[in-house]
Tab-separated table of C-alpha atoms and ligand atoms in Angstrom:
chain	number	residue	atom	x	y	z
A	282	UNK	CA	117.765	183.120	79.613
A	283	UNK	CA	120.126	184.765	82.161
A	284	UNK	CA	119.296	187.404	84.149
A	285	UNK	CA	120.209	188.990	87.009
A	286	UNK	CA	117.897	190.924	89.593
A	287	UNK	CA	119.030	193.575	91.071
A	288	UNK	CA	117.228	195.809	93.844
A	289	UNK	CA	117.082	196.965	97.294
A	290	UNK	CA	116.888	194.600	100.379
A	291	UNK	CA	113.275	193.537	100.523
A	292	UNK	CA	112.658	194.967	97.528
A	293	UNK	CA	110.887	191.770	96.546
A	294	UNK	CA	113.302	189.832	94.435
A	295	UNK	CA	113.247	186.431	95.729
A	296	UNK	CA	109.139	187.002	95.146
A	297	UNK	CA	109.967	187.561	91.958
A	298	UNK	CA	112.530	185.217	90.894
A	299	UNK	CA	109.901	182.241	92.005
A	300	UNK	CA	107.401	183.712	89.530
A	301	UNK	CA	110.097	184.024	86.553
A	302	UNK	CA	111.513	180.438	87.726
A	303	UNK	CA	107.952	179.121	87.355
A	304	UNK	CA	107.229	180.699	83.778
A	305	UNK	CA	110.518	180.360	82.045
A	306	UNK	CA	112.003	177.310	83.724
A	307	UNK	CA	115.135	178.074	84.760
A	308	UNK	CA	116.845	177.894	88.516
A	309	UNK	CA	117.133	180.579	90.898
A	310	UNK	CA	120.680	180.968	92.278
A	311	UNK	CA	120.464	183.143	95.444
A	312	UNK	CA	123.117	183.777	97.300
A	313	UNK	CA	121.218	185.289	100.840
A	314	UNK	CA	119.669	181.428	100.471
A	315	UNK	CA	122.677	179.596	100.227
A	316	UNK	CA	124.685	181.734	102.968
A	317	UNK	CA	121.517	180.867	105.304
A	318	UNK	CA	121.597	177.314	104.440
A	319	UNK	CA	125.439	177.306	105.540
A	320	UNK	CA	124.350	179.263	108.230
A	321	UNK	CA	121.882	176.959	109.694
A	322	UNK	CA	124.209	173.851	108.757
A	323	UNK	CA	126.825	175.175	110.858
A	324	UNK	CA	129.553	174.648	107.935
A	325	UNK	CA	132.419	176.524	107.567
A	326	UNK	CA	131.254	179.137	105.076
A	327	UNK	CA	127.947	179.436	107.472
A	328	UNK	CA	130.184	180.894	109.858
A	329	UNK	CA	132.247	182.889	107.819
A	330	UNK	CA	128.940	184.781	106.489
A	331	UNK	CA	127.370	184.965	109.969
A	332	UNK	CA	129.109	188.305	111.450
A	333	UNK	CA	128.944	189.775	108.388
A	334	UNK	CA	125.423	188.980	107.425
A	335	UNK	CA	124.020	189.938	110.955
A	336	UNK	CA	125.741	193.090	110.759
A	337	UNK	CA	124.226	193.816	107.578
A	338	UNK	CA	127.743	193.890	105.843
A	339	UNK	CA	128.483	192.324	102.449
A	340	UNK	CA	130.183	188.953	102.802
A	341	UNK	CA	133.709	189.378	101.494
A	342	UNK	CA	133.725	189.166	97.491
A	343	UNK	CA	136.241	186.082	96.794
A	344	UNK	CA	134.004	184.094	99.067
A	345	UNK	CA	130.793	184.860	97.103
A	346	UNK	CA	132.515	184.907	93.832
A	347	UNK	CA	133.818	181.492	94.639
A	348	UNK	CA	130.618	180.399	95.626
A	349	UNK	CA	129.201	181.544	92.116
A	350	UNK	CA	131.927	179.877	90.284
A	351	UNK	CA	130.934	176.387	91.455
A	352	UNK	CA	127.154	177.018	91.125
A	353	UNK	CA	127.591	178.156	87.403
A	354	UNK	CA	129.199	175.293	86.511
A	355	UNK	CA	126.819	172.992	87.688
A	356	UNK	CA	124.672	170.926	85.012
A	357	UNK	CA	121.537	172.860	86.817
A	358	UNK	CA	122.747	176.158	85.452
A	359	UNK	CA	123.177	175.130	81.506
A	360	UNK	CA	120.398	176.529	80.342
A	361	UNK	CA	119.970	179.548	81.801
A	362	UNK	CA	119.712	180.922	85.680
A	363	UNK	CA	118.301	184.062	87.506
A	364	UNK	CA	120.777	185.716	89.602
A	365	UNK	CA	119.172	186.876	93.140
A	366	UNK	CA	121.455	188.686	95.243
A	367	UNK	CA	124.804	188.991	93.197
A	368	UNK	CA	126.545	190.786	91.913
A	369	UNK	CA	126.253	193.013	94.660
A	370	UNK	CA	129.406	195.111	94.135
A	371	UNK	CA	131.103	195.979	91.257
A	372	UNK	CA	134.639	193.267	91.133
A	373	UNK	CA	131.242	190.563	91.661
A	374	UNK	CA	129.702	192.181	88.065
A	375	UNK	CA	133.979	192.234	86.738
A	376	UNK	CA	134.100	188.608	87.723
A	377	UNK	CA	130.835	187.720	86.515
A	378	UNK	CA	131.878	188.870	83.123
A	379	UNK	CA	135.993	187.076	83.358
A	380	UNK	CA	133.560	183.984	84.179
A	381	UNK	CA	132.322	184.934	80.468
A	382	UNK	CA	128.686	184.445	81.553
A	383	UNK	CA	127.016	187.031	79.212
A	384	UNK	CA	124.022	187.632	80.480
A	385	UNK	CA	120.828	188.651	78.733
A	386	UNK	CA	119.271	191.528	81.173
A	387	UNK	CA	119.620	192.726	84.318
A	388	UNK	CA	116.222	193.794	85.685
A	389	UNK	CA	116.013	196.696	88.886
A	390	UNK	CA	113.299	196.541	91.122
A	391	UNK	CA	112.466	200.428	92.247
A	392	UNK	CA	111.143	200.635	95.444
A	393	UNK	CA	112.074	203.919	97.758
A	394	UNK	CA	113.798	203.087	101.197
A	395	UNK	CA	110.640	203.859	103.877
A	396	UNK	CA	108.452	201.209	101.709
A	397	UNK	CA	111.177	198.764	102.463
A	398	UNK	CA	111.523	199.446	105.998
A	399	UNK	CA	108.080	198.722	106.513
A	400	UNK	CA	107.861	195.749	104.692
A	401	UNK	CA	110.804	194.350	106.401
A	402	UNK	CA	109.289	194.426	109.770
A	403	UNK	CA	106.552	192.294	108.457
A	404	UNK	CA	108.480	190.025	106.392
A	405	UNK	CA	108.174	185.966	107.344
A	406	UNK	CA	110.170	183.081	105.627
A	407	UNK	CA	110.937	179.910	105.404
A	408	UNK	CA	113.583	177.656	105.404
A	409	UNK	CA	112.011	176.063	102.237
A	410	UNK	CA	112.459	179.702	100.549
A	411	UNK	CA	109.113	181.116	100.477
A	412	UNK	CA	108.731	184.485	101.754
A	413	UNK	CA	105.399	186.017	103.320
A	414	UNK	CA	104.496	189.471	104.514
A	415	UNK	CA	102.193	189.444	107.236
A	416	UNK	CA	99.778	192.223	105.688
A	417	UNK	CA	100.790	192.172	101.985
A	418	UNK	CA	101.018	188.675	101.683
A	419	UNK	CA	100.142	186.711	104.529
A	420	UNK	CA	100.287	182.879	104.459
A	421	UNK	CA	96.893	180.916	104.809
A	422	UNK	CA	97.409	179.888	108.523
A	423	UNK	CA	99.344	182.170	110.918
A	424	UNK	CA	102.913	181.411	111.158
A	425	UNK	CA	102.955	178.137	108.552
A	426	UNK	CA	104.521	177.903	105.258
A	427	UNK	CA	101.817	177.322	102.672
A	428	UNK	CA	104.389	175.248	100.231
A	429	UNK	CA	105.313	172.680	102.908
A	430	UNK	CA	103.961	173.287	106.210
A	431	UNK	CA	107.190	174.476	108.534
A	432	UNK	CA	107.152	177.350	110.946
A	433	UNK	CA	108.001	180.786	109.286
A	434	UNK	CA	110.324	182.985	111.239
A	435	UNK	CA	112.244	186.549	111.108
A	436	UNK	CA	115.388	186.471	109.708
A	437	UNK	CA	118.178	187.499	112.262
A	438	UNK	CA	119.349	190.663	109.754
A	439	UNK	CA	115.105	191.941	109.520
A	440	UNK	CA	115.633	193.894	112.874
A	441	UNK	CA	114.941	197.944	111.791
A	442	UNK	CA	118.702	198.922	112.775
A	443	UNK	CA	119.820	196.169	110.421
A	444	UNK	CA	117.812	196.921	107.884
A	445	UNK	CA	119.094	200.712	107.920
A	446	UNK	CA	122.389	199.209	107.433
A	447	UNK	CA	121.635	196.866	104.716
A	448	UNK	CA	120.107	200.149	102.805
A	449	UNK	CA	123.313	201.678	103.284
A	450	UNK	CA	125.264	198.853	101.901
A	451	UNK	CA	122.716	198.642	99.117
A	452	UNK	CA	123.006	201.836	97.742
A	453	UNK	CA	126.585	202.590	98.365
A	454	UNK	CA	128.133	198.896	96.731
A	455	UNK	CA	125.347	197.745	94.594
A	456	UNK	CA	123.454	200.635	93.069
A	457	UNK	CA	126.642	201.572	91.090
A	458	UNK	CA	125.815	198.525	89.205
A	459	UNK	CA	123.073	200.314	87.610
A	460	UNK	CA	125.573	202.533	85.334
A	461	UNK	CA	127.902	199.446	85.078
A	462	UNK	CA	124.838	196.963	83.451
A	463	UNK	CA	123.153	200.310	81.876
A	464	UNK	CA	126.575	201.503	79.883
A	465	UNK	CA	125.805	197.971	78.285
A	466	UNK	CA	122.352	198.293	77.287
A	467	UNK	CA	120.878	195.439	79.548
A	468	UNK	CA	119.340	197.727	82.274
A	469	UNK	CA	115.692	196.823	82.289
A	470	UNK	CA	113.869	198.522	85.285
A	471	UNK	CA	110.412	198.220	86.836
A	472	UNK	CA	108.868	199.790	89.599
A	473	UNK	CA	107.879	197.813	92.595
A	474	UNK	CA	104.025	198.390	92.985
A	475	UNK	CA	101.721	198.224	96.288
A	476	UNK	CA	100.333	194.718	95.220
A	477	UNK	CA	102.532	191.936	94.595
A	478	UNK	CA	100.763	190.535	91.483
A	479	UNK	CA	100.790	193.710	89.978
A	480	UNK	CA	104.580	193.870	90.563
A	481	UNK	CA	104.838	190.627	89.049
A	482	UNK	CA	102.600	191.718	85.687
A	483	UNK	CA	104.893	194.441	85.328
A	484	UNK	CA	108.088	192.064	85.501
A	485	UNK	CA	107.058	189.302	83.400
A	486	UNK	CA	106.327	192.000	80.838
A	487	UNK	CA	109.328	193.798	80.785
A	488	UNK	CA	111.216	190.344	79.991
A	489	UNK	CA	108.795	189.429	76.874
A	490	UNK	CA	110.730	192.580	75.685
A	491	UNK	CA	114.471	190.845	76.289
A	492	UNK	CA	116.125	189.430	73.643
A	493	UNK	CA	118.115	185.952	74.674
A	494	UNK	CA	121.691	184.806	73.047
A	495	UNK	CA	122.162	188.140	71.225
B	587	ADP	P1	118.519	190.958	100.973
B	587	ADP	O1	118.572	191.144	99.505
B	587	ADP	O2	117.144	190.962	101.495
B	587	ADP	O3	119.502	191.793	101.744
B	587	ADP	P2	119.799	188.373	100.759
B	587	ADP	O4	119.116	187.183	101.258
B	587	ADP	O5	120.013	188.505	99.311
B	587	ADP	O6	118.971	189.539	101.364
B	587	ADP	O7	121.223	188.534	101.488
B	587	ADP	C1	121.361	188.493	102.880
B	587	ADP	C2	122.793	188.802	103.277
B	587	ADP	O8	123.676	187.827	102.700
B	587	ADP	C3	123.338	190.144	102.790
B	587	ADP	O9	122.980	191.199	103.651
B	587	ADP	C4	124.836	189.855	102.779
B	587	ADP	O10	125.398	189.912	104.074
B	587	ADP	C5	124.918	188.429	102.301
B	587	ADP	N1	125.039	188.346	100.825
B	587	ADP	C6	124.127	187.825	99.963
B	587	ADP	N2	124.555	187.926	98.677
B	587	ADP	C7	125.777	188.530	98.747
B	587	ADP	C8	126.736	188.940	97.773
B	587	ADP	N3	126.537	188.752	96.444
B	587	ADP	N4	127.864	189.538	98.195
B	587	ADP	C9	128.104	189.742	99.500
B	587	ADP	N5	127.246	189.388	100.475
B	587	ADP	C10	126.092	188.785	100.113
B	588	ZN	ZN1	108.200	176.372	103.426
């Protein structure tokens, strides 16, 4: 399977993708991950994506297309992958398809811009991946990743004014990729719920419902 998930800024994707990763087996390619990884590493692209990410601007589109490119390729990505985080604008989604990728569904996650501004001021992670929320899903000790025991932090782009700006972004670049994915007939949507697992019921059902290799 190949799907992409598409939603708001803390609209719960990565949450997500880890629960479809873990039923159907495939890898997660996100691209917020990898730009923090470079980030933290100091390399070249890490400080590329810095300004833009802590402005809550989009990096530039060759770089992430680029970036996608390579990942594809890779023997990880043969049998399927689950897009988090791109395409994000519509020349990602035109060179998505020029890569001939064909993917099988592209799910939306609903959830309304106030719910997402207060879950972003809770929000924890990891460098590991794993995100918590310190009311709706709070780790089992204070502060420590359950998967492998490192400190959680705030990202640099979860301050409120940031987050403002991301919503922006979001929903003048990437919602237009609604139409684009929905004038194909892949547009699956689901509606982000108050609890996480029922989120995730709601998800995993919609993609029983996709067809794969059509
Ligand atoms: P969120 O979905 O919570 O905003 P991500 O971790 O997906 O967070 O992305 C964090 C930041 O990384 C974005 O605000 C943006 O600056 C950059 N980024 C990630 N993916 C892309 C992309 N496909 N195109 C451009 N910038 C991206
Ligand atoms: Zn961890």
């Amino acid at each position: 399977m190949k799907l992409i998930l598409l939603g708001a800024p803390g609209a719960g994707k990565g949450t997500q993708a880890a629960n479809i990763t873990a039923k159907y087996n495939i890898p997660v390619v996100a691209t917020g991950d990898i730009l923090r990884a470079a980030k933290s590493e100091g390399t070249e692209l890490g400080l590329l994506a810095k300004s833009y990410m802590d402005a809550g601007k989009l990096v530039p589109d060759e770089v992430i297309i680029g970036l996608i490119k390579e990942k594809l390729a890779s023997d990880s990505c043969k049998n399927g992958y689950i897009l988090d985080g791109f395409p994000r604008t519509i020349p990602q989604a035109e060179a998505l398809d020029a890569m001939g990728a064909e993917v099988d569904a592209v799910l939306s996650l609903e959830v309304a811009d106030e719910k997402i501004i207060e879950r972003m001021s809770g929000r924890r992670v990891c460098k590991c991946g794993a995100s918590y929320h310190v009311v709706y899903l709070p780790s089992k000790v204070d502060g420590v990743c359950d998967k492998c025991g490192d400190a959680l932090y705030i990202r640099d782009d979860d301050a409120e004014a940031t987050v403002r700006k991301r919503l922006e972004t979001f929903h003048a670049q990437t919602e237009p990729l609604k139409d684009y994915y929905g004038a194909k007939g892949l547009l699956v949507t689901v509606e982000g719920r108050e609890e996480v697992e029922d989120t995730t019921a709601a998800v995993l059902a919609a993609l029983e419902g996709v067809e794969c290799g059509k």
